[in-house]
Amino acid sequence: MHLCVDMQRMFAGPTDWQTPWMARVLPQVRRLAEAHPDRTVFTRFIPAARPGEGRGTWATYSERWSGMTRAELDPGLIDLVPDLARLVPPAAVIDKTVYSPWLESDLDARLQAQGVDTLIVTGAETDVCVLAAVLGGVDFGYRIVLATDGLCSSCDEAHDALMVMYRMRYGHQVLTLTTDEILERWP
């Protein structure tokens, strides 16, 4: 299954959360999603409705990023980028209000019902929501395949550090491959 994390307009465009090189990885993410749209799950990060909303540090987070709350944000910016949105359906979408797609959804149950044991992970940001998706997937026992050219971050140093960590510390559970290498194995 392809798990594509938070490839949304609010991260692609000129907002406080813009991930400048999302456009650079989008063609690879799109290739993977188009190869098997029925085996693709997109996540969307849904910001707090208003500043101060959320439990614990999420309340201060939504205050810090008040301009990115749903009260201030153009609702269309929460949508997937158009190149990926057109694949839904058959691709599925899971919304979340925290970094991890595992905590507020039936993602694990869906994957188990389909007999999935491996997740191909793409998306944004390598060091935030992708990290939460990967570590949660590892905790649930999934083999993780990271598309190295299908991940992006707004912090190059953190992205690079995570890629080293995945290779050096999680080699038994996480495999790093390019999109071409993945598609060769997932025709």
CSV table of C-alpha atoms in Angstrom, one decimal:
chain,number,residue,atom,x,y,z
A,1,MET,CA,0.0,0.0,0.0
A,2,HIS,CA,1.2,3.5,-0.8
A,3,LEU,CA,0.8,5.9,2.2
A,4,CYS,CA,1.1,9.5,0.9
A,5,VAL,CA,1.4,12.0,3.8
A,6,ASP,CA,-0.1,15.5,3.7
A,7,MET,CA,0.6,16.5,0.1
A,8,GLN,CA,-1.9,19.4,0.5
A,9,ARG,CA,-2.3,22.8,-1.0
A,10,MET,CA,-1.5,24.5,2.3
A,11,PHE,CA,2.0,23.0,2.2
A,12,ALA,CA,2.5,23.5,-1.5
A,13,GLY,CA,1.6,27.2,-1.8
A,14,PRO,CA,2.7,30.4,-0.2
A,15,THR,CA,1.5,30.0,3.4
A,16,ASP,CA,3.3,30.0,6.7
A,17,TRP,CA,3.7,26.2,6.3
A,18,GLN,CA,4.9,26.1,2.8
A,19,THR,CA,7.3,23.3,2.0
A,20,PRO,CA,9.2,24.9,-0.9
A,21,TRP,CA,10.5,21.7,-2.6
A,22,MET,CA,7.1,19.9,-2.5
A,23,ALA,CA,6.8,20.7,-6.2
A,24,ARG,CA,10.1,18.9,-6.9
A,25,VAL,CA,8.9,15.6,-5.4
A,26,LEU,CA,5.3,15.8,-6.6
A,27,PRO,CA,6.1,14.1,-10.0
A,28,GLN,CA,7.5,11.0,-8.2
A,29,VAL,CA,4.6,10.9,-5.7
A,30,ARG,CA,2.2,11.2,-8.6
A,31,ARG,CA,3.9,8.3,-10.4
A,32,LEU,CA,3.5,6.0,-7.4
A,33,ALA,CA,-0.1,7.0,-6.8
A,34,GLU,CA,-1.0,6.7,-10.5
A,35,ALA,CA,0.5,3.3,-10.7
A,36,HIS,CA,-1.9,1.9,-8.1
A,37,PRO,CA,-4.5,4.5,-7.1
A,38,ASP,CA,-6.7,1.7,-5.5
A,39,ARG,CA,-3.7,0.9,-3.3
A,40,THR,CA,-3.0,4.5,-2.2
A,41,VAL,CA,-4.1,6.2,1.0
A,42,PHE,CA,-3.6,10.0,1.3
A,43,THR,CA,-3.5,11.7,4.6
A,44,ARG,CA,-4.5,15.3,5.2
A,45,PHE,CA,-3.5,17.3,8.3
A,46,ILE,CA,-6.6,19.3,9.4
A,47,PRO,CA,-5.6,22.4,11.4
A,48,ALA,CA,-7.4,23.5,14.5
A,49,ALA,CA,-10.6,25.4,13.9
A,50,ARG,CA,-9.4,28.4,15.9
A,51,PRO,CA,-6.4,29.6,18.0
A,52,GLY,CA,-6.1,27.9,21.4
A,53,GLU,CA,-8.0,24.7,20.2
A,54,GLY,CA,-6.4,21.4,21.0
A,55,ARG,CA,-5.2,19.3,23.9
A,56,GLY,CA,-2.1,20.4,25.8
A,57,THR,CA,0.7,21.6,23.5
A,58,TRP,CA,-1.7,21.4,20.5
A,59,ALA,CA,-3.5,24.4,22.0
A,60,THR,CA,-0.4,26.5,22.1
A,61,TYR,CA,0.6,25.2,18.7
A,62,SER,CA,-2.7,26.5,17.2
A,63,GLU,CA,-2.1,29.8,19.0
A,64,ARG,CA,1.5,30.0,17.5
A,65,TRP,CA,0.1,29.3,14.0
A,66,SER,CA,-3.2,31.2,14.4
A,67,GLY,CA,-3.0,32.2,10.7
A,68,MET,CA,-3.1,28.5,9.8
A,69,THR,CA,-6.3,27.7,11.8
A,70,ARG,CA,-9.4,26.9,9.8
A,71,ALA,CA,-10.9,30.3,11.0
A,72,GLU,CA,-8.2,32.1,9.0
A,73,LEU,CA,-7.3,29.7,6.3
A,74,ASP,CA,-8.9,29.4,2.8
A,75,PRO,CA,-10.8,26.0,3.2
A,76,GLY,CA,-9.5,24.9,-0.2
A,77,LEU,CA,-5.9,24.9,1.0
A,78,ILE,CA,-6.7,21.9,3.2
A,79,ASP,CA,-7.3,19.9,0.0
A,80,LEU,CA,-4.8,17.6,-1.6
A,81,VAL,CA,-2.8,19.1,-4.4
A,82,PRO,CA,-4.8,18.8,-7.7
A,83,ASP,CA,-2.5,16.2,-9.3
A,84,LEU,CA,-3.3,13.8,-6.4
A,85,ALA,CA,-6.9,14.9,-5.6
A,86,ARG,CA,-8.0,13.7,-9.0
A,87,LEU,CA,-7.1,10.1,-8.0
A,88,VAL,CA,-9.7,10.1,-5.2
A,89,PRO,CA,-11.5,7.7,-5.6
A,90,PRO,CA,-10.3,5.0,-6.0
A,91,ALA,CA,-7.5,6.3,-3.7
A,92,ALA,CA,-8.7,6.8,-0.1
A,93,VAL,CA,-8.2,9.8,2.2
A,94,ILE,CA,-7.7,9.8,6.0
A,95,ASP,CA,-7.9,13.1,7.9
A,96,LYS,CA,-6.0,13.7,11.1
A,97,THR,CA,-5.5,16.6,13.5
A,98,VAL,CA,-2.1,15.4,14.8
A,99,TYR,CA,1.1,14.3,13.1
A,100,SER,CA,0.4,10.6,13.2
A,101,PRO,CA,-2.2,8.9,10.9
A,102,TRP,CA,-2.4,6.0,13.3
A,103,LEU,CA,-4.0,7.7,16.4
A,104,GLU,CA,-7.3,9.1,15.2
A,105,SER,CA,-8.2,6.7,12.4
A,106,ASP,CA,-8.9,3.1,11.4
A,107,LEU,CA,-5.8,3.0,9.2
A,108,ASP,CA,-4.3,-0.1,10.8
A,109,ALA,CA,-7.7,-1.9,10.6
A,110,ARG,CA,-8.1,-1.0,6.9
A,111,LEU,CA,-4.6,-2.2,6.1
A,112,GLN,CA,-5.0,-5.4,8.1
A,113,ALA,CA,-8.4,-6.1,6.4
A,114,GLN,CA,-6.6,-5.9,3.0
A,115,GLY,CA,-3.6,-8.1,4.1
A,116,VAL,CA,-1.1,-5.3,3.8
A,117,ASP,CA,2.3,-5.9,5.4
A,118,THR,CA,4.4,-3.2,3.6
A,119,LEU,CA,3.8,0.5,3.2
A,120,ILE,CA,5.5,2.7,0.6
A,121,VAL,CA,5.7,6.1,2.2
A,122,THR,CA,5.9,9.5,0.4
A,123,GLY,CA,5.0,13.0,1.4
A,124,ALA,CA,5.6,16.0,3.6
A,125,GLU,CA,7.3,16.6,5.9
A,126,THR,CA,10.1,14.1,6.3
A,127,ASP,CA,10.9,15.2,9.8
A,128,VAL,CA,7.3,15.8,11.1
A,129,CYS,CA,4.2,14.0,9.8
A,130,VAL,CA,6.2,11.5,7.7
A,131,LEU,CA,8.3,10.6,10.7
A,132,ALA,CA,5.2,10.0,12.8
A,133,ALA,CA,3.7,7.8,10.0
A,134,VAL,CA,6.9,5.8,9.6
A,135,LEU,CA,7.5,5.2,13.4
A,136,GLY,CA,3.8,4.3,13.9
A,137,GLY,CA,4.0,1.9,11.0
A,138,VAL,CA,7.1,0.3,12.4
A,139,ASP,CA,5.4,0.0,15.8
A,140,PHE,CA,2.5,-1.8,14.1
A,141,GLY,CA,4.9,-4.2,12.4
A,142,TYR,CA,4.7,-2.9,8.8
A,143,ARG,CA,7.7,-3.0,6.6
A,144,ILE,CA,8.3,0.6,5.5
A,145,VAL,CA,9.7,1.5,2.1
A,146,LEU,CA,10.6,5.2,1.8
A,147,ALA,CA,10.6,6.7,-1.6
A,148,THR,CA,13.7,8.8,-1.2
A,149,ASP,CA,12.8,11.1,-4.1
A,150,GLY,CA,9.2,11.3,-2.9
A,151,LEU,CA,9.8,13.0,0.4
A,152,CYS,CA,10.2,16.7,1.2
A,153,SER,CA,10.7,19.0,4.1
A,154,SER,CA,11.0,22.7,4.7
A,155,CYS,CA,14.3,22.0,6.6
A,156,ASP,CA,17.0,20.4,4.5
A,157,GLU,CA,19.2,19.6,7.5
A,158,ALA,CA,16.4,17.7,9.3
A,159,HIS,CA,15.4,15.9,6.1
A,160,ASP,CA,19.0,14.7,5.6
A,161,ALA,CA,19.4,13.7,9.3
A,162,LEU,CA,16.2,11.6,9.1
A,163,MET,CA,17.3,9.9,5.9
A,164,VAL,CA,20.6,8.9,7.7
A,165,MET,CA,18.7,7.8,10.7
A,166,TYR,CA,16.3,5.6,8.7
A,167,ARG,CA,19.3,3.9,7.0
A,168,MET,CA,21.6,3.6,10.0
A,169,ARG,CA,19.1,2.8,12.8
A,170,TYR,CA,16.0,1.3,11.2
A,171,GLY,CA,17.5,-0.8,8.4
A,172,HIS,CA,15.7,-3.9,9.5
A,173,GLN,CA,12.3,-2.2,9.3
A,174,VAL,CA,12.8,0.6,6.8
A,175,LEU,CA,14.1,0.3,3.3
A,176,THR,CA,15.0,3.4,1.3
A,177,LEU,CA,14.5,3.2,-2.5
A,178,THR,CA,14.0,5.7,-5.4
A,179,THR,CA,10.6,5.8,-7.1
A,180,ASP,CA,12.1,4.0,-10.1
A,181,GLU,CA,13.3,1.2,-7.9
A,182,ILE,CA,9.9,0.9,-6.1
A,183,LEU,CA,8.0,0.8,-9.4
A,184,GLU,CA,10.3,-1.9,-10.8
A,185,ARG,CA,9.3,-4.1,-7.8
A,186,TRP,CA,5.6,-2.9,-7.7
A,187,PRO,CA,4.6,-3.1,-11.4
